[in-house]
Amino acid sequence: MSNYAFSSGCAGPRARIPRHACDCHIHVYDGVYPAAPGARLLPPDASIAQYRALQRRLGLTRAVLVTPSTYGSDNRSMLAGLRQLGTAGRGVAVIDGQECDSALQTLHDTGVRGVRLNLSLGVVGSIDMLEPLAARIAELGWHLQLLMSADQLAALRERLLRLPAQLVLDHMGRLGPGAANRHPAHALVLHLLREGRAWIKLSGGYLLSRSGSVSDPALDELARSYISAAPRRVIWGSDWPHATASAGRQPMPDDAEQLDRLAHWAADDSLFKQILVGNPEDLYGFDGFPPEDLPETV
């Protein structure tokens, strides 16, 4: 399947993309690995070779692979992709917290720097795993990446404030248009950011938009509130290959347009670079610099 199937456009972004820019949220899918029982998203295969083509179009060089809900706690597809990315990649795994020290160290050596608890579409894990997972990964310096509804996030305020690990909140905290300064989860996220306890991914805006639009102006207030609160705690991700769009649930987004929207929110070249380069380096611990000339195939 061509890369065109995973994006609605073919031109690059209008914004000038800084060197070593990172896409902090992508998935890979491979039919070699079976879907977990009950998985609700079953997208077509999406390979690192296909993502490399998108990287070249967008001007990106680093990426963070996240094990998708499709595979439950089976990280094999993510790890295979991570090995192909090499030093230009980092990973976020799904674990049950019962893994031995050596298993977690192997994940770390491969480039994993966090674990995800998906309470929106995930088919493994539960809210009861918050504290055990955070305790299990704290010594490794990993973060706990959370995806849940805004109502659920707000209800967990006191528990989240006590966790020993850093938090990363997926998809703008799952706060939709109109939630900024209105929903209690927004105040909580701003507090976590300002206190240095969490990071926010400006990803999946099209998932939150009522129109499914990458450039929905209704998201501007929310995105800018995060940037203003803690500019060094904001990262960006494309959510490639857009599994929900592949399933026909919304329009397929143009990833170049997503980057241009980030530039619009940042409204400053140095801040745009901080979000795409400096902040991912701090969170994921990228070593050195990735190659400037990406290969045609992997």
PDB file of C-alpha atoms in Angstrom:
ATOM      1  CA  MET A   1       0.000   0.000   0.000  1.00  0.00           C
ATOM      2  CA  SER A   2       1.405   3.421  -0.914  1.00  0.00           C
ATOM      3  CA  ASN A   3       2.083   6.153   1.589  1.00  0.00           C
ATOM      4  CA  TYR A   4      -0.604   8.253  -0.136  1.00  0.00           C
ATOM      5  CA  ALA A   5      -3.197   6.008   1.472  1.00  0.00           C
ATOM      6  CA  PHE A   6      -2.188   7.387   4.854  1.00  0.00           C
ATOM      7  CA  SER A   7      -2.431  11.113   4.141  1.00  0.00           C
ATOM      8  CA  SER A   8      -4.817  13.303   2.214  1.00  0.00           C
ATOM      9  CA  GLY A   9      -2.076  15.515   0.739  1.00  0.00           C
ATOM     10  CA  CYS A  10       1.215  15.226  -1.105  1.00  0.00           C
ATOM     11  CA  ALA A  11       2.858  18.632  -0.598  1.00  0.00           C
ATOM     12  CA  GLY A  12       5.173  19.413   2.284  1.00  0.00           C
ATOM     13  CA  PRO A  13       4.376  21.861   5.079  1.00  0.00           C
ATOM     14  CA  ARG A  14       4.550  25.589   4.434  1.00  0.00           C
ATOM     15  CA  ALA A  15       6.295  26.108   7.779  1.00  0.00           C
ATOM     16  CA  ARG A  16      10.062  25.778   7.883  1.00  0.00           C
ATOM     17  CA  ILE A  17      10.766  22.546   9.761  1.00  0.00           C
ATOM     18  CA  PRO A  18      13.863  22.678  11.997  1.00  0.00           C
ATOM     19  CA  ARG A  19      16.621  20.078  11.780  1.00  0.00           C
ATOM     20  CA  HIS A  20      16.145  17.005  13.989  1.00  0.00           C
ATOM     21  CA  ALA A  21      12.398  17.571  14.338  1.00  0.00           C
ATOM     22  CA  CYS A  22      10.524  14.706  15.989  1.00  0.00           C
ATOM     23  CA  ASP A  23       7.094  13.182  15.411  1.00  0.00           C
ATOM     24  CA  CYS A  24       6.251  11.974  18.920  1.00  0.00           C
ATOM     25  CA  HIS A  25       3.279   9.737  18.141  1.00  0.00           C
ATOM     26  CA  ILE A  26       3.164   7.172  15.346  1.00  0.00           C
ATOM     27  CA  HIS A  27       2.115   3.509  15.087  1.00  0.00           C
ATOM     28  CA  VAL A  28       3.159   0.648  12.863  1.00  0.00           C
ATOM     29  CA  TYR A  29       0.873  -2.222  11.889  1.00  0.00           C
ATOM     30  CA  ASP A  30       1.878  -5.588  10.500  1.00  0.00           C
ATOM     31  CA  GLY A  31      -0.496  -8.468   9.748  1.00  0.00           C
ATOM     32  CA  VAL A  32       2.232 -10.877  10.869  1.00  0.00           C
ATOM     33  CA  TYR A  33       1.228 -10.031  14.425  1.00  0.00           C
ATOM     34  CA  PRO A  34      -2.311 -10.999  15.477  1.00  0.00           C
ATOM     35  CA  ALA A  35      -4.717  -8.417  16.848  1.00  0.00           C
ATOM     36  CA  ALA A  36      -5.651  -8.730  20.494  1.00  0.00           C
ATOM     37  CA  PRO A  37      -9.071 -10.209  21.269  1.00  0.00           C
ATOM     38  CA  GLY A  38     -11.644  -7.446  21.291  1.00  0.00           C
ATOM     39  CA  ALA A  39      -9.489  -4.921  19.408  1.00  0.00           C
ATOM     40  CA  ARG A  40     -11.699  -2.261  17.817  1.00  0.00           C
ATOM     41  CA  LEU A  41      -9.205  -0.773  15.375  1.00  0.00           C
ATOM     42  CA  LEU A  42      -7.933  -3.123  12.677  1.00  0.00           C
ATOM     43  CA  PRO A  43      -6.190  -0.859  10.147  1.00  0.00           C
ATOM     44  CA  PRO A  44      -4.212  -1.985   7.100  1.00  0.00           C
ATOM     45  CA  ASP A  45      -0.490  -2.607   7.402  1.00  0.00           C
ATOM     46  CA  ALA A  46       1.607   0.519   7.887  1.00  0.00           C
ATOM     47  CA  SER A  47       5.379   0.060   7.740  1.00  0.00           C
ATOM     48  CA  ILE A  48       8.444   2.052   8.667  1.00  0.00           C
ATOM     49  CA  ALA A  49       9.334   2.175   4.964  1.00  0.00           C
ATOM     50  CA  GLN A  50       6.032   3.945   4.303  1.00  0.00           C
ATOM     51  CA  TYR A  51       6.567   6.289   7.218  1.00  0.00           C
ATOM     52  CA  ARG A  52      10.051   7.140   5.923  1.00  0.00           C
ATOM     53  CA  ALA A  53       8.429   8.456   2.749  1.00  0.00           C
ATOM     54  CA  LEU A  54       6.208  10.695   4.872  1.00  0.00           C
ATOM     55  CA  GLN A  55       9.212  11.849   6.899  1.00  0.00           C
ATOM     56  CA  ARG A  56      10.935  12.986   3.732  1.00  0.00           C
ATOM     57  CA  ARG A  57       7.847  14.921   2.650  1.00  0.00           C
ATOM     58  CA  LEU A  58       7.465  16.591   6.018  1.00  0.00           C
ATOM     59  CA  GLY A  59      11.141  17.215   6.753  1.00  0.00           C
ATOM     60  CA  LEU A  60      11.178  15.171   9.983  1.00  0.00           C
ATOM     61  CA  THR A  61      14.027  12.918  11.151  1.00  0.00           C
ATOM     62  CA  ARG A  62      13.011  11.460  14.533  1.00  0.00           C
ATOM     63  CA  ALA A  63       9.954   9.493  15.591  1.00  0.00           C
ATOM     64  CA  VAL A  64       8.388   7.909  18.669  1.00  0.00           C
ATOM     65  CA  LEU A  65       6.622   4.594  18.091  1.00  0.00           C
ATOM     66  CA  VAL A  66       3.673   3.792  20.357  1.00  0.00           C
ATOM     67  CA  THR A  67       2.222   0.287  20.660  1.00  0.00           C
ATOM     68  CA  PRO A  68      -1.358   0.695  19.387  1.00  0.00           C
ATOM     69  CA  SER A  69      -4.501  -0.649  21.013  1.00  0.00           C
ATOM     70  CA  THR A  70      -4.790  -3.210  18.189  1.00  0.00           C
ATOM     71  CA  TYR A  71      -2.067  -5.380  19.712  1.00  0.00           C
ATOM     72  CA  GLY A  72      -2.942  -5.160  23.390  1.00  0.00           C
ATOM     73  CA  SER A  73       0.291  -5.743  25.331  1.00  0.00           C
ATOM     74  CA  ASP A  74       2.081  -7.379  22.386  1.00  0.00           C
ATOM     75  CA  ASN A  75       4.914  -4.958  21.604  1.00  0.00           C
ATOM     76  CA  ARG A  76       6.530  -6.950  18.798  1.00  0.00           C
ATOM     77  CA  SER A  77       5.355  -4.754  15.940  1.00  0.00           C
ATOM     78  CA  MET A  78       6.476  -1.591  17.735  1.00  0.00           C
ATOM     79  CA  LEU A  79       9.856  -3.093  18.633  1.00  0.00           C
ATOM     80  CA  ALA A  80      10.462  -4.303  15.074  1.00  0.00           C
ATOM     81  CA  GLY A  81       9.809  -0.776  13.845  1.00  0.00           C
ATOM     82  CA  LEU A  82      12.006   0.683  16.550  1.00  0.00           C
ATOM     83  CA  ARG A  83      14.932  -1.459  15.497  1.00  0.00           C
ATOM     84  CA  GLN A  84      14.528  -0.122  11.963  1.00  0.00           C
ATOM     85  CA  LEU A  85      14.502   3.484  13.148  1.00  0.00           C
ATOM     86  CA  GLY A  86      17.701   2.991  15.138  1.00  0.00           C
ATOM     87  CA  THR A  87      19.024   6.057  16.980  1.00  0.00           C
ATOM     88  CA  ALA A  88      16.354   8.220  15.341  1.00  0.00           C
ATOM     89  CA  GLY A  89      13.578   6.346  17.162  1.00  0.00           C
ATOM     90  CA  ARG A  90      12.162   5.871  20.643  1.00  0.00           C
ATOM     91  CA  GLY A  91       9.319   3.671  21.840  1.00  0.00           C
ATOM     92  CA  VAL A  92       6.342   3.621  24.183  1.00  0.00           C
ATOM     93  CA  ALA A  93       5.284   0.094  25.144  1.00  0.00           C
ATOM     94  CA  VAL A  94       2.247  -1.524  26.771  1.00  0.00           C
ATOM     95  CA  ILE A  95       3.060  -3.744  29.763  1.00  0.00           C
ATOM     96  CA  ASP A  96       1.133  -5.472  32.534  1.00  0.00           C
ATOM     97  CA  GLY A  97       3.592  -4.504  35.279  1.00  0.00           C
ATOM     98  CA  GLN A  98       4.567  -8.091  36.075  1.00  0.00           C
ATOM     99  CA  GLU A  99       7.618  -8.125  33.791  1.00  0.00           C
ATOM    100  CA  CYS A 100      10.949  -9.000  35.368  1.00  0.00           C
ATOM    101  CA  ASP A 101      13.731  -6.431  35.627  1.00  0.00           C
ATOM    102  CA  SER A 102      15.671  -7.958  32.754  1.00  0.00           C
ATOM    103  CA  ALA A 103      12.653  -7.768  30.433  1.00  0.00           C
ATOM    104  CA  LEU A 104      12.198  -4.078  31.150  1.00  0.00           C
ATOM    105  CA  GLN A 105      15.909  -3.452  30.735  1.00  0.00           C
ATOM    106  CA  THR A 106      15.772  -5.125  27.326  1.00  0.00           C
ATOM    107  CA  LEU A 107      12.962  -2.790  26.346  1.00  0.00           C
ATOM    108  CA  HIS A 108      15.000   0.158  27.583  1.00  0.00           C
ATOM    109  CA  ASP A 109      18.066  -0.945  25.630  1.00  0.00           C
ATOM    110  CA  THR A 110      15.921  -1.145  22.486  1.00  0.00           C
ATOM    111  CA  GLY A 111      14.818   2.463  22.944  1.00  0.00           C
ATOM    112  CA  VAL A 112      11.610   2.267  24.995  1.00  0.00           C
ATOM    113  CA  ARG A 113      11.185   5.265  27.297  1.00  0.00           C
ATOM    114  CA  GLY A 114       7.602   4.954  28.494  1.00  0.00           C
ATOM    115  CA  VAL A 115       4.491   2.808  28.825  1.00  0.00           C
ATOM    116  CA  ARG A 116       0.977   3.578  27.708  1.00  0.00           C
ATOM    117  CA  LEU A 117      -2.279   3.038  29.550  1.00  0.00           C
ATOM    118  CA  ASN A 118      -5.100   3.436  27.039  1.00  0.00           C
ATOM    119  CA  LEU A 119      -8.488   3.608  28.723  1.00  0.00           C
ATOM    120  CA  SER A 120     -10.305   4.863  25.624  1.00  0.00           C
ATOM    121  CA  LEU A 121      -9.719   2.151  23.019  1.00  0.00           C
ATOM    122  CA  GLY A 122      -7.380  -0.190  24.870  1.00  0.00           C
ATOM    123  CA  VAL A 123      -8.329  -3.823  25.369  1.00  0.00           C
ATOM    124  CA  VAL A 124      -5.850  -4.436  28.173  1.00  0.00           C
ATOM    125  CA  GLY A 125      -5.228  -2.493  31.343  1.00  0.00           C
ATOM    126  CA  SER A 126      -7.526  -0.739  33.780  1.00  0.00           C
ATOM    127  CA  ILE A 127      -7.572   2.294  36.005  1.00  0.00           C
ATOM    128  CA  ASP A 128      -6.350   0.082  38.857  1.00  0.00           C
ATOM    129  CA  MET A 129      -3.009  -0.191  37.069  1.00  0.00           C
ATOM    130  CA  LEU A 130      -2.148   3.495  37.485  1.00  0.00           C
ATOM    131  CA  GLU A 131      -0.131   3.182  40.688  1.00  0.00           C
ATOM    132  CA  PRO A 132       1.472  -0.232  39.997  1.00  0.00           C
ATOM    133  CA  LEU A 133       2.655   0.816  36.536  1.00  0.00           C
ATOM    134  CA  ALA A 134       3.997   4.166  37.733  1.00  0.00           C
ATOM    135  CA  ALA A 135       5.885   2.487  40.564  1.00  0.00           C
ATOM    136  CA  ARG A 136       7.263  -0.187  38.248  1.00  0.00           C
ATOM    137  CA  ILE A 137       8.749   2.249  35.739  1.00  0.00           C
ATOM    138  CA  ALA A 138       9.848   5.099  38.004  1.00  0.00           C
ATOM    139  CA  GLU A 139      13.378   3.769  38.594  1.00  0.00           C
ATOM    140  CA  LEU A 140      13.938   3.440  34.858  1.00  0.00           C
ATOM    141  CA  GLY A 141      13.089   7.109  34.386  1.00  0.00           C
ATOM    142  CA  TRP A 142      10.229   6.165  32.068  1.00  0.00           C
ATOM    143  CA  HIS A 143       6.981   8.081  31.769  1.00  0.00           C
ATOM    144  CA  LEU A 144       3.389   6.866  31.954  1.00  0.00           C
ATOM    145  CA  GLN A 145       1.430   7.876  28.858  1.00  0.00           C
ATOM    146  CA  LEU A 146      -2.311   8.169  29.446  1.00  0.00           C
ATOM    147  CA  LEU A 147      -5.278   8.207  27.079  1.00  0.00           C
ATOM    148  CA  MET A 148      -8.675   8.603  28.694  1.00  0.00           C
ATOM    149  CA  SER A 149     -11.761  10.812  28.621  1.00  0.00           C
ATOM    150  CA  ALA A 150     -11.608  14.292  30.098  1.00  0.00           C
ATOM    151  CA  ASP A 151     -14.179  13.345  32.744  1.00  0.00           C
ATOM    152  CA  GLN A 152     -12.092  10.364  33.797  1.00  0.00           C
ATOM    153  CA  LEU A 153      -8.959  12.488  33.893  1.00  0.00           C
ATOM    154  CA  ALA A 154     -10.588  15.049  36.163  1.00  0.00           C
ATOM    155  CA  ALA A 155     -11.916  12.339  38.492  1.00  0.00           C
ATOM    156  CA  LEU A 156      -8.394  10.973  38.964  1.00  0.00           C
ATOM    157  CA  ARG A 157      -6.868  14.282  40.038  1.00  0.00           C
ATOM    158  CA  GLU A 158      -5.631  13.253  43.506  1.00  0.00           C
ATOM    159  CA  ARG A 159      -4.272   9.906  42.321  1.00  0.00           C
ATOM    160  CA  LEU A 160      -2.391  11.473  39.426  1.00  0.00           C
ATOM    161  CA  LEU A 161      -0.794  14.062  41.686  1.00  0.00           C
ATOM    162  CA  ARG A 162       0.680  11.282  43.844  1.00  0.00           C
ATOM    163  CA  LEU A 163       2.219   9.156  41.084  1.00  0.00           C
ATOM    164  CA  PRO A 164       6.033   8.784  41.208  1.00  0.00           C
ATOM    165  CA  ALA A 165       6.514   8.803  37.411  1.00  0.00           C
ATOM    166  CA  GLN A 166       6.226  11.576  34.870  1.00  0.00           C
ATOM    167  CA  LEU A 167       2.969  11.644  32.901  1.00  0.00           C
ATOM    168  CA  VAL A 168       2.437  12.191  29.191  1.00  0.00           C
ATOM    169  CA  LEU A 169      -1.117  13.009  28.140  1.00  0.00           C
ATOM    170  CA  ASP A 170      -2.155  11.840  24.688  1.00  0.00           C
ATOM    171  CA  HIS A 171      -4.138  13.822  22.156  1.00  0.00           C
ATOM    172  CA  MET A 172      -4.391  17.175  23.931  1.00  0.00           C
ATOM    173  CA  GLY A 173      -5.788  15.515  27.051  1.00  0.00           C
ATOM    174  CA  ARG A 174      -8.855  14.412  25.078  1.00  0.00           C
ATOM    175  CA  LEU A 175     -10.334  17.862  25.700  1.00  0.00           C
ATOM    176  CA  GLY A 176     -12.455  18.958  22.798  1.00  0.00           C
ATOM    177  CA  PRO A 177     -13.247  22.412  21.411  1.00  0.00           C
ATOM    178  CA  GLY A 178     -14.835  24.626  24.019  1.00  0.00           C
ATOM    179  CA  ALA A 179     -13.266  22.766  26.966  1.00  0.00           C
ATOM    180  CA  ALA A 180     -10.467  25.259  27.595  1.00  0.00           C
ATOM    181  CA  ASN A 181     -11.047  27.091  30.898  1.00  0.00           C
ATOM    182  CA  ARG A 182     -14.372  25.302  31.284  1.00  0.00           C
ATOM    183  CA  HIS A 183     -13.743  21.628  32.001  1.00  0.00           C
ATOM    184  CA  PRO A 184     -12.016  20.743  35.319  1.00  0.00           C
ATOM    185  CA  ALA A 185      -9.643  18.439  33.430  1.00  0.00           C
ATOM    186  CA  HIS A 186      -8.195  21.488  31.682  1.00  0.00           C
ATOM    187  CA  ALA A 187      -7.251  23.110  34.968  1.00  0.00           C
ATOM    188  CA  LEU A 188      -5.729  19.822  36.118  1.00  0.00           C
ATOM    189  CA  VAL A 189      -3.598  19.446  32.986  1.00  0.00           C
ATOM    190  CA  LEU A 190      -2.357  23.026  33.270  1.00  0.00           C
ATOM    191  CA  HIS A 191      -1.451  22.403  36.909  1.00  0.00           C
ATOM    192  CA  LEU A 192       0.446  19.201  36.076  1.00  0.00           C
ATOM    193  CA  LEU A 193       2.338  20.990  33.306  1.00  0.00           C
ATOM    194  CA  ARG A 194       3.268  23.999  35.412  1.00  0.00           C
ATOM    195  CA  GLU A 195       4.409  21.797  38.303  1.00  0.00           C
ATOM    196  CA  GLY A 196       6.686  19.796  35.986  1.00  0.00           C
ATOM    197  CA  ARG A 197       4.763  16.569  36.548  1.00  0.00           C
ATOM    198  CA  ALA A 198       3.441  16.034  33.036  1.00  0.00           C
ATOM    199  CA  TRP A 199       3.859  16.614  29.312  1.00  0.00           C
ATOM    200  CA  ILE A 200       1.133  17.191  26.747  1.00  0.00           C
ATOM    201  CA  LYS A 201       1.028  15.881  23.187  1.00  0.00           C
ATOM    202  CA  LEU A 202      -0.449  18.290  20.673  1.00  0.00           C
ATOM    203  CA  SER A 203      -1.606  15.325  18.637  1.00  0.00           C
ATOM    204  CA  GLY A 204      -4.930  14.086  17.341  1.00  0.00           C
ATOM    205  CA  GLY A 205      -6.562  17.491  17.093  1.00  0.00           C
ATOM    206  CA  TYR A 206      -8.594  16.188  14.175  1.00  0.00           C
ATOM    207  CA  LEU A 207      -9.943  13.476  16.493  1.00  0.00           C
ATOM    208  CA  LEU A 208     -11.311  16.126  18.844  1.00  0.00           C
ATOM    209  CA  SER A 209     -12.692  18.473  16.209  1.00  0.00           C
ATOM    210  CA  ARG A 210     -16.424  18.173  15.580  1.00  0.00           C
ATOM    211  CA  SER A 211     -15.696  18.549  11.881  1.00  0.00           C
ATOM    212  CA  GLY A 212     -12.705  16.192  11.890  1.00  0.00           C
ATOM    213  CA  SER A 213     -10.567  19.081  10.676  1.00  0.00           C
ATOM    214  CA  VAL A 214      -6.848  19.424  11.280  1.00  0.00           C
ATOM    215  CA  SER A 215      -7.197  23.208  11.131  1.00  0.00           C
ATOM    216  CA  ASP A 216     -10.312  23.636  13.267  1.00  0.00           C
ATOM    217  CA  PRO A 217      -9.931  27.122  14.824  1.00  0.00           C
ATOM    218  CA  ALA A 218     -12.019  25.918  17.780  1.00  0.00           C
ATOM    219  CA  LEU A 219      -8.890  24.069  18.988  1.00  0.00           C
ATOM    220  CA  ASP A 220      -6.690  27.177  19.012  1.00  0.00           C
ATOM    221  CA  GLU A 221      -7.505  28.286  22.549  1.00  0.00           C
ATOM    222  CA  LEU A 222      -6.843  24.832  23.980  1.00  0.00           C
ATOM    223  CA  ALA A 223      -3.543  24.292  22.171  1.00  0.00           C
ATOM    224  CA  ARG A 224      -2.236  27.741  23.000  1.00  0.00           C
ATOM    225  CA  SER A 225      -3.215  27.384  26.662  1.00  0.00           C
ATOM    226  CA  TYR A 226      -0.858  24.425  26.963  1.00  0.00           C
ATOM    227  CA  ILE A 227       1.977  26.174  25.152  1.00  0.00           C
ATOM    228  CA  SER A 228       1.568  29.295  27.267  1.00  0.00           C
ATOM    229  CA  ALA A 229       1.433  27.340  30.539  1.00  0.00           C
ATOM    230  CA  ALA A 230       4.578  25.267  29.992  1.00  0.00           C
ATOM    231  CA  PRO A 231       6.335  25.718  26.635  1.00  0.00           C
ATOM    232  CA  ARG A 232       9.022  23.193  27.602  1.00  0.00           C
ATOM    233  CA  ARG A 233       6.435  20.516  28.352  1.00  0.00           C
ATOM    234  CA  VAL A 234       4.713  20.423  24.971  1.00  0.00           C
ATOM    235  CA  ILE A 235       5.436  17.910  22.206  1.00  0.00           C
ATOM    236  CA  TRP A 236       3.796  17.149  18.868  1.00  0.00           C
ATOM    237  CA  GLY A 237       2.714  13.961  17.104  1.00  0.00           C
ATOM    238  CA  SER A 238       1.025  13.162  13.803  1.00  0.00           C
ATOM    239  CA  ASP A 239      -0.816  10.015  14.986  1.00  0.00           C
ATOM    240  CA  TRP A 240       0.204   8.389  11.684  1.00  0.00           C
ATOM    241  CA  PRO A 241      -1.191   6.238  10.046  1.00  0.00           C
ATOM    242  CA  HIS A 242      -4.494   7.546  11.430  1.00  0.00           C
ATOM    243  CA  ALA A 243      -6.219   4.275  12.221  1.00  0.00           C
ATOM    244  CA  THR A 244      -9.572   5.842  13.020  1.00  0.00           C
ATOM    245  CA  ALA A 245      -9.590   7.597   9.642  1.00  0.00           C
ATOM    246  CA  SER A 246      -8.599   4.349   7.940  1.00  0.00           C
ATOM    247  CA  ALA A 247     -11.682   2.818   9.553  1.00  0.00           C
ATOM    248  CA  GLY A 248     -13.827   5.494   7.922  1.00  0.00           C
ATOM    249  CA  ARG A 249     -14.735   7.255  11.150  1.00  0.00           C
ATOM    250  CA  GLN A 250     -13.473  10.666   9.958  1.00  0.00           C
ATOM    251  CA  PRO A 251     -11.643  12.349   7.079  1.00  0.00           C
ATOM    252  CA  MET A 252      -8.008  11.362   6.495  1.00  0.00           C
ATOM    253  CA  PRO A 253      -5.858  14.254   7.759  1.00  0.00           C
ATOM    254  CA  ASP A 254      -3.013  15.892   5.867  1.00  0.00           C
ATOM    255  CA  ASP A 255       0.080  15.594   8.052  1.00  0.00           C
ATOM    256  CA  ALA A 256       1.740  18.626   6.457  1.00  0.00           C
ATOM    257  CA  GLU A 257      -1.298  20.652   7.432  1.00  0.00           C
ATOM    258  CA  GLN A 258      -0.964  19.340  10.982  1.00  0.00           C
ATOM    259  CA  LEU A 259       2.567  20.733  11.167  1.00  0.00           C
ATOM    260  CA  ASP A 260       1.403  24.050   9.763  1.00  0.00           C
ATOM    261  CA  ARG A 261      -1.269  24.175  12.464  1.00  0.00           C
ATOM    262  CA  LEU A 262       1.387  23.616  15.115  1.00  0.00           C
ATOM    263  CA  ALA A 263       3.355  26.531  13.672  1.00  0.00           C
ATOM    264  CA  HIS A 264       0.153  28.610  13.863  1.00  0.00           C
ATOM    265  CA  TRP A 265      -0.304  27.705  17.535  1.00  0.00           C
ATOM    266  CA  ALA A 266       3.327  28.365  18.424  1.00  0.00           C
ATOM    267  CA  ALA A 267       3.392  31.634  16.440  1.00  0.00           C
ATOM    268  CA  ASP A 268       7.148  31.876  17.009  1.00  0.00           C
ATOM    269  CA  ASP A 269      10.003  30.116  15.222  1.00  0.00           C
ATOM    270  CA  SER A 270      12.030  29.438  18.355  1.00  0.00           C
ATOM    271  CA  LEU A 271       9.018  28.005  20.189  1.00  0.00           C
ATOM    272  CA  PHE A 272       8.122  25.896  17.140  1.00  0.00           C
ATOM    273  CA  LYS A 273      11.660  24.478  17.222  1.00  0.00           C
ATOM    274  CA  GLN A 274      11.472  23.909  20.987  1.00  0.00           C
ATOM    275  CA  ILE A 275       8.328  21.792  20.581  1.00  0.00           C
ATOM    276  CA  LEU A 276       9.692  19.769  17.659  1.00  0.00           C
ATOM    277  CA  VAL A 277      13.329  19.370  18.723  1.00  0.00           C
ATOM    278  CA  GLY A 278      14.300  20.431  22.238  1.00  0.00           C
ATOM    279  CA  ASN A 279      11.340  19.066  24.166  1.00  0.00           C
ATOM    280  CA  PRO A 280      11.456  15.585  22.565  1.00  0.00           C
ATOM    281  CA  GLU A 281      15.185  15.447  23.264  1.00  0.00           C
ATOM    282  CA  ASP A 282      14.506  16.140  26.939  1.00  0.00           C
ATOM    283  CA  LEU A 283      11.620  13.687  27.295  1.00  0.00           C
ATOM    284  CA  TYR A 284      12.891  10.770  25.214  1.00  0.00           C
ATOM    285  CA  GLY A 285      16.646  11.203  25.660  1.00  0.00           C
ATOM    286  CA  PHE A 286      17.663  11.153  22.016  1.00  0.00           C
ATOM    287  CA  ASP A 287      21.410  10.582  21.690  1.00  0.00           C
ATOM    288  CA  GLY A 288      23.383  12.464  19.072  1.00  0.00           C
ATOM    289  CA  PHE A 289      21.730  13.343  15.810  1.00  0.00           C
ATOM    290  CA  PRO A 290      19.908  11.175  13.280  1.00  0.00           C
ATOM    291  CA  PRO A 291      21.098  10.985   9.685  1.00  0.00           C
ATOM    292  CA  GLU A 292      20.035  13.916   7.547  1.00  0.00           C
ATOM    293  CA  ASP A 293      19.555  11.848   4.407  1.00  0.00           C
ATOM    294  CA  LEU A 294      16.945   9.209   5.072  1.00  0.00           C
ATOM    295  CA  PRO A 295      17.120   6.017   3.034  1.00  0.00           C
ATOM    296  CA  GLU A 296      14.554   5.334   0.329  1.00  0.00           C
ATOM    297  CA  THR A 297      13.717   2.008   1.902  1.00  0.00           C
ATOM    298  CA  VAL A 298      14.262   0.363   5.255  1.00  0.00           C
TER     299      VAL A 298
END
